[in-house]
PDB file of C-alpha atoms in Angstrom:
ATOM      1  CA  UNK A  20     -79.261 -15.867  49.994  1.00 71.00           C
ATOM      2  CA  UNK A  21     -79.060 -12.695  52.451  1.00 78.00           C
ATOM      3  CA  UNK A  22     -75.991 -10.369  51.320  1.00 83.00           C
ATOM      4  CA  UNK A  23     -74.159  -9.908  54.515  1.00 81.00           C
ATOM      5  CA  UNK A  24     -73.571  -6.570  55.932  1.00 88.00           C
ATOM      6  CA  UNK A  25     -70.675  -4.606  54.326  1.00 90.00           C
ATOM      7  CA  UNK A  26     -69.702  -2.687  57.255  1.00 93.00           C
ATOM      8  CA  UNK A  27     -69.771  -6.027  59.332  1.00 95.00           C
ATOM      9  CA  UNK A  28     -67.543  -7.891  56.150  1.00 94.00           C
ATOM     10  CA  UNK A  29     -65.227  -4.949  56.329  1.00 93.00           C
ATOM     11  CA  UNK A  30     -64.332  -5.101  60.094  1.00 94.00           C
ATOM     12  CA  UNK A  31     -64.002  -8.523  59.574  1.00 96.00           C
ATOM     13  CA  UNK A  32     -61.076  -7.935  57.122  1.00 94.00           C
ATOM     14  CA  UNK A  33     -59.484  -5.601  58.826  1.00 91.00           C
ATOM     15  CA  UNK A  34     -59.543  -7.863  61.994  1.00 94.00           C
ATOM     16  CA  UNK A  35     -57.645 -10.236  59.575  1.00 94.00           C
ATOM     17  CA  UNK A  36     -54.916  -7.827  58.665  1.00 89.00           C
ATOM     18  CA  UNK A  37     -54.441  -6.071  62.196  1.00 88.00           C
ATOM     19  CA  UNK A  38     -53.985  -9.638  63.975  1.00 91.00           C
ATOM     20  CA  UNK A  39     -52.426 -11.614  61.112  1.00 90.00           C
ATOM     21  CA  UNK A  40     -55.031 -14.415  62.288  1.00 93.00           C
ATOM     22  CA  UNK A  41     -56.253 -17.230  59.633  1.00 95.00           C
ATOM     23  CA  UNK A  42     -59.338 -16.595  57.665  1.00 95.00           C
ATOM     24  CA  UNK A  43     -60.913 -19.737  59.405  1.00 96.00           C
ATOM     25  CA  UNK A  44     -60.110 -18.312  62.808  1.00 97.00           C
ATOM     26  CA  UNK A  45     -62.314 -15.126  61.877  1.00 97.00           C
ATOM     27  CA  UNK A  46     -64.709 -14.503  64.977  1.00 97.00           C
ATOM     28  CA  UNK A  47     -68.079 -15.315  63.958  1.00 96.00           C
ATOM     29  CA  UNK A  48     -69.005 -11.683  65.157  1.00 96.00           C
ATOM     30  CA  UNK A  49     -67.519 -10.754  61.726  1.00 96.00           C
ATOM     31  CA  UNK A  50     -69.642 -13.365  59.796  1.00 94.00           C
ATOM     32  CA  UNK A  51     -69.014 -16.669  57.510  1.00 94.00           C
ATOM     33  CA  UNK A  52     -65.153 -16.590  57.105  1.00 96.00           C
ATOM     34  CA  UNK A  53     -65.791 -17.289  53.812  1.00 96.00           C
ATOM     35  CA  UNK A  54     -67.713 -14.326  52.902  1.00 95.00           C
ATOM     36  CA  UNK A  55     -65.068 -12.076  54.528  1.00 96.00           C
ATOM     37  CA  UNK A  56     -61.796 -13.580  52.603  1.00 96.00           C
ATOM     38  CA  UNK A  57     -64.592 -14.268  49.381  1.00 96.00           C
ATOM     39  CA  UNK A  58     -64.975 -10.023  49.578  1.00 95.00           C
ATOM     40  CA  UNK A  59     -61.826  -9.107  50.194  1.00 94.00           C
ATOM     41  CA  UNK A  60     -60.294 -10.894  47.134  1.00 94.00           C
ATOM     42  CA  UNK A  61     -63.262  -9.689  45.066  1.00 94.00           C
ATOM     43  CA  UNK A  62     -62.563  -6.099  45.850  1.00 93.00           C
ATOM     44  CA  UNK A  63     -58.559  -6.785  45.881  1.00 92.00           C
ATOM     45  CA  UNK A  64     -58.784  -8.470  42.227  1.00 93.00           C
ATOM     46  CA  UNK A  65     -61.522  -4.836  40.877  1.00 95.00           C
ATOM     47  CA  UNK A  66     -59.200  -2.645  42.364  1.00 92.00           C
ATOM     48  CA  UNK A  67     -61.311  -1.410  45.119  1.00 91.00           C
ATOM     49  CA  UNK A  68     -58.639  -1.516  48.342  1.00 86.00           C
ATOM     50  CA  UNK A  69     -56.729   0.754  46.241  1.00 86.00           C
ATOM     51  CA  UNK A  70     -59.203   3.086  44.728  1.00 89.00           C
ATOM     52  CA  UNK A  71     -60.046   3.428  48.256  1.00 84.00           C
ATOM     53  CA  UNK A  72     -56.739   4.127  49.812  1.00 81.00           C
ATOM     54  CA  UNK A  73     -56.050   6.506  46.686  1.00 83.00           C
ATOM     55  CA  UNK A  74     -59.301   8.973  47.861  1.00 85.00           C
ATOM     56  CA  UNK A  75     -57.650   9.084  51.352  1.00 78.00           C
ATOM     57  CA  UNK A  76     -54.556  10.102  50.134  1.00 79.00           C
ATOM     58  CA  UNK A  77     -55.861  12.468  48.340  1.00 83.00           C
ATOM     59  CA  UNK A  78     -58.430  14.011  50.550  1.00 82.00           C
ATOM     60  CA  UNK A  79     -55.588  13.956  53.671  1.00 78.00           C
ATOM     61  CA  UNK A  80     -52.024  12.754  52.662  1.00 69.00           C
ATOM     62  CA  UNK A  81     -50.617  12.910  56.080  1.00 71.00           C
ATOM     63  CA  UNK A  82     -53.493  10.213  56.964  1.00 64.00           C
ATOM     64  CA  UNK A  83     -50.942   7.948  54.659  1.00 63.00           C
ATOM     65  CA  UNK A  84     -48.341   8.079  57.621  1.00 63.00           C
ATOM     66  CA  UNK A  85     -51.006   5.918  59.743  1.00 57.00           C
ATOM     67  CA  UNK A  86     -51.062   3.075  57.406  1.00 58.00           C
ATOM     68  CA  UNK A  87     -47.594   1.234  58.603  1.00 56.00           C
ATOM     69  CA  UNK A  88     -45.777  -1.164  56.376  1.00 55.00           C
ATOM     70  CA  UNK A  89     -46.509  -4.492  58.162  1.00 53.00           C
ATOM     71  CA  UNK A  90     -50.112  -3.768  57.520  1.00 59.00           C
ATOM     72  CA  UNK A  91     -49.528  -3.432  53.806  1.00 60.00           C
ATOM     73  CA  UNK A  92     -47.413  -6.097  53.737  1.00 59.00           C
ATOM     74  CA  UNK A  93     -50.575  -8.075  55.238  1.00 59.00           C
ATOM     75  CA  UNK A  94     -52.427  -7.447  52.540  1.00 60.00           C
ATOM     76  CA  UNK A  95     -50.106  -9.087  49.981  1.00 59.00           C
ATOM     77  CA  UNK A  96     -49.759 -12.211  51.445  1.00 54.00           C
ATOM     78  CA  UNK A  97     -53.474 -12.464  53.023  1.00 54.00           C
ATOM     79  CA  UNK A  98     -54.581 -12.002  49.384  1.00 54.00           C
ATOM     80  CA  UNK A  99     -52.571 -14.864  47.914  1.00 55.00           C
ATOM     81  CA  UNK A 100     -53.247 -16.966  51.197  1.00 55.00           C
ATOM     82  CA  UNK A 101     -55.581 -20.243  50.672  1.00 50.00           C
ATOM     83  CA  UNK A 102     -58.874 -20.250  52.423  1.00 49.00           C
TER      84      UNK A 102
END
C-alpha cells in the first residue's frame, strides 16, 4: 500500500485538535481517518509530539506562549479517544 503524505497526515491531526471534531468526521482532504488517528497515536506512544515540541522550545521559548492549554488538553484526551 501507498504511505500517505506526512505533511497531508499532519494537517489532518492538527485539524483534529484545533476543532475538537471526531476522527471519523476528518475531511477526506486530510486522508483515511484512520491513517490520521493510526499516526498520531504511533508518534504519541515513540515520543515524537514531544520530541518535537521540546526542539521548539528550545530553538524559540517564547513560541511556547502560542501553544494554549485547551490545545494540550486536546491532545490527552484525543489520544485515549476510540476510533
Amino acid at each position: 500500500a501507498r504511505r500517505e503524505d506526512d505533511r497531508r497526515i499532519v494537517n489532518g491531526i492538527f485539524y483534529v485538535l484545533r476543532t475538537g471534531s471526531p476522527w471519523r468526521d476528518l475531511p477526506d482532504r486530510y486522508g483515511p481517518y484512520t491513517t490520521v488517528y493510526n499516526r498520531f497515536n504511533r508518534w504519541a506512544k515513540k515520543g515524537v509530539w514531544l520530541r518535537m515540541f521540546e526542539a521548539l522550545a528550545e530553538r524559540s521559548p517564547q513560541s511556547l506562549q502560542l501553544i494554549d492549554s485547551s490545545i494540550a488538553a486536546r491532545i490527552k484526551i484525543v489520544s485515549h479517544s476510540v476510533v
